[in-house]
Amino acid sequence: IVRLLMLTGQRLREVAHASWDEFDLEKGEWSIPGERTKNKLPTVVFLNEQALEILRGLPVIKSKGRYLFTTTGETPVSGFSRCKSRLDAIINKPRIKSGDEPLVDWWFHDLRRTMSTNCQRIGISPEVVDLMQNHVEGARSGTRGSYQLYRYADERRAGFNRWGKELELILSKSTGD
């Protein structure tokens, strides 16, 4: 889930509650219905190769909702505060060992902000980044939302691919790989 949050820039519950019927792995697309998005608008997330690799590696769990992530087989996964505590321990163990201050006060939503900021840093236009994250502000508000109906599909797909490669580069530098 955390890796998909980093790669797609979507909201925690959008990823955690995803079901297999929302995905077309052949096309590399994830269609999130409006009833599952914060702004109630459907969106298509174009999956970069890194996200597709994760999805292809997941077992298909027989569940009522066909959830990607479930512990009961009936409901989407939950327990994010425990997951966050475990991640904090993993992140902070080497930091403390090397004498650095522990990383504190971060939230899963910060991964979304990080993706947005870095996409802009690598030259993806703000309106495309807004659409990649299904934001209404800017890209679809006011008269722009009524008159400028182009959805930047090619640009969003290219943006997700660029972001996947950039994230791979960032992570390889931080781990020394």
XYZ file of C-alpha atoms in Angstrom:
177
model
C 0.000 0.000 0.000
C 2.749 2.441 0.934
C 4.600 1.803 -2.302
C 1.436 2.360 -4.315
C 0.785 5.559 -2.356
C 4.249 6.769 -3.305
C 3.944 5.770 -6.963
C 0.387 6.929 -7.655
C -0.047 9.905 -5.320
C -3.585 8.794 -4.521
C -5.233 8.997 -1.100
C -4.740 6.275 1.514
C -8.319 5.011 1.456
C -8.424 5.096 -2.356
C -5.486 2.688 -2.435
C -6.459 0.621 0.614
C -10.032 0.098 -0.619
C -9.109 -0.626 -4.248
C -10.716 -3.661 -5.853
C -9.447 -5.720 -8.744
C -12.371 -4.748 -10.974
C -11.055 -1.146 -11.023
C -7.837 -2.213 -12.770
C -6.985 -2.921 -16.379
C -3.402 -4.130 -16.124
C -3.144 -4.608 -19.896
C -3.892 -0.920 -20.492
C -2.040 0.122 -17.325
C -5.073 1.943 -15.952
C -6.808 2.173 -12.592
C -10.321 3.629 -12.793
C -11.408 4.912 -9.397
C -15.182 5.477 -9.317
C -16.491 8.795 -8.006
C -18.124 7.197 -4.982
C -14.619 6.293 -3.753
C -12.914 9.659 -4.286
C -12.865 12.635 -1.923
C -14.307 14.993 -4.542
C -16.831 12.401 -5.793
C -15.390 12.615 -9.314
C -14.188 9.476 -11.084
C -10.581 9.417 -12.184
C -8.202 7.270 -14.172
C -4.747 6.721 -12.721
C -2.234 5.733 -15.376
C -0.038 3.066 -13.841
C 3.699 3.337 -14.318
C 5.792 0.192 -14.679
C 6.751 0.220 -11.001
C 3.088 0.236 -9.897
C 2.225 -2.459 -12.433
C 5.047 -4.622 -11.093
C 3.606 -4.361 -7.579
C 0.097 -5.153 -8.768
C 1.208 -8.128 -10.853
C 2.989 -9.514 -7.794
C -0.056 -9.333 -5.524
C -2.052 -12.472 -4.834
C -5.698 -12.262 -5.860
C -7.512 -12.848 -2.586
C -10.991 -14.234 -2.851
C -13.041 -11.623 -1.061
C -16.541 -10.287 -1.169
C -15.375 -6.953 -2.571
C -12.435 -8.409 -4.517
C -10.163 -6.069 -2.546
C -6.468 -5.902 -3.353
C -5.746 -5.602 0.347
C -7.862 -7.363 2.977
C -7.234 -9.205 6.209
C -10.745 -10.610 6.597
C -11.656 -11.462 3.015
C -14.786 -9.374 3.506
C -13.591 -5.816 4.115
C -10.716 -3.647 2.948
C -7.587 -3.561 5.063
C -7.457 -1.223 8.059
C -5.142 -0.648 11.016
C -3.078 2.130 9.494
C -1.886 3.524 12.826
C -0.174 0.206 13.627
C 1.374 0.139 10.166
C 2.566 3.728 10.626
C 4.150 2.837 14.001
C 6.000 -0.090 12.422
C 7.204 2.083 9.548
C 8.401 4.717 12.008
C 10.451 2.061 13.822
C 11.963 0.795 10.553
C 12.770 4.315 9.346
C 14.159 5.519 12.668
C 16.314 2.534 13.644
C 19.199 3.405 11.263
C 18.700 7.152 11.876
C 19.126 6.749 15.617
C 22.011 4.318 15.162
C 23.866 6.873 13.012
C 23.170 9.697 15.472
C 20.502 11.438 13.371
C 17.284 12.743 14.836
C 14.293 10.427 14.454
C 11.838 11.258 11.705
C 8.647 12.410 13.393
C 5.345 13.997 12.505
C 4.855 12.569 9.040
C 1.574 11.166 7.727
C 0.617 8.960 4.811
C -0.830 12.067 3.138
C 2.701 13.535 3.075
C 3.536 10.939 0.401
C 0.899 12.582 -1.795
C 2.398 16.034 -1.177
C 5.873 14.692 -1.873
C 4.756 13.241 -5.183
C 3.048 16.481 -6.185
C 6.034 18.633 -5.245
C 8.537 16.399 -7.000
C 6.417 16.091 -10.138
C 6.455 19.875 -10.403
C 10.220 19.881 -9.689
C 10.860 17.535 -12.630
C 8.832 19.711 -14.994
C 5.313 18.274 -14.959
C 2.896 21.195 -15.217
C 0.743 21.999 -12.181
C -2.510 21.405 -14.099
C -1.328 17.926 -15.092
C -0.221 17.162 -11.523
C -3.660 18.317 -10.285
C -5.333 15.909 -12.702
C -2.927 13.095 -11.790
C -4.146 13.468 -8.193
C -7.800 14.157 -9.087
C -7.756 17.670 -7.635
C -10.588 19.989 -8.568
C -8.789 23.192 -7.580
C -6.909 24.860 -10.394
C -7.294 22.305 -13.161
C -11.095 22.063 -13.111
C -12.473 24.910 -11.047
C -14.450 27.945 -12.200
C -14.725 28.669 -15.888
C -11.733 26.426 -16.615
C -13.832 23.493 -15.405
C -16.721 24.496 -17.657
C -14.872 25.456 -20.821
C -11.526 23.720 -20.861
C -12.530 20.080 -21.046
C -9.317 18.533 -22.312
C -8.289 15.838 -19.774
C -4.521 15.628 -20.492
C -4.608 11.825 -20.693
C -1.345 11.512 -22.626
C 0.344 14.072 -20.393
C -0.897 12.348 -17.231
C 0.335 8.961 -18.473
C 3.722 10.493 -19.287
C 3.727 12.232 -15.893
C 3.126 9.009 -13.974
C 5.890 7.324 -15.982
C 8.321 10.179 -15.300
C 7.408 10.119 -11.617
C 7.982 6.363 -11.385
C 11.468 6.741 -12.851
C 12.259 9.737 -10.642
C 11.102 7.942 -7.497
C 13.228 4.958 -8.450
C 16.219 7.294 -8.793
C 15.515 9.010 -5.445
C 15.190 5.679 -3.650
C 18.330 4.241 -5.232
C 20.329 7.262 -4.040
C 18.957 6.945 -0.496
C 19.725 3.224 -0.258
C 22.992 3.345 -2.163
C 21.783 0.843 -4.795
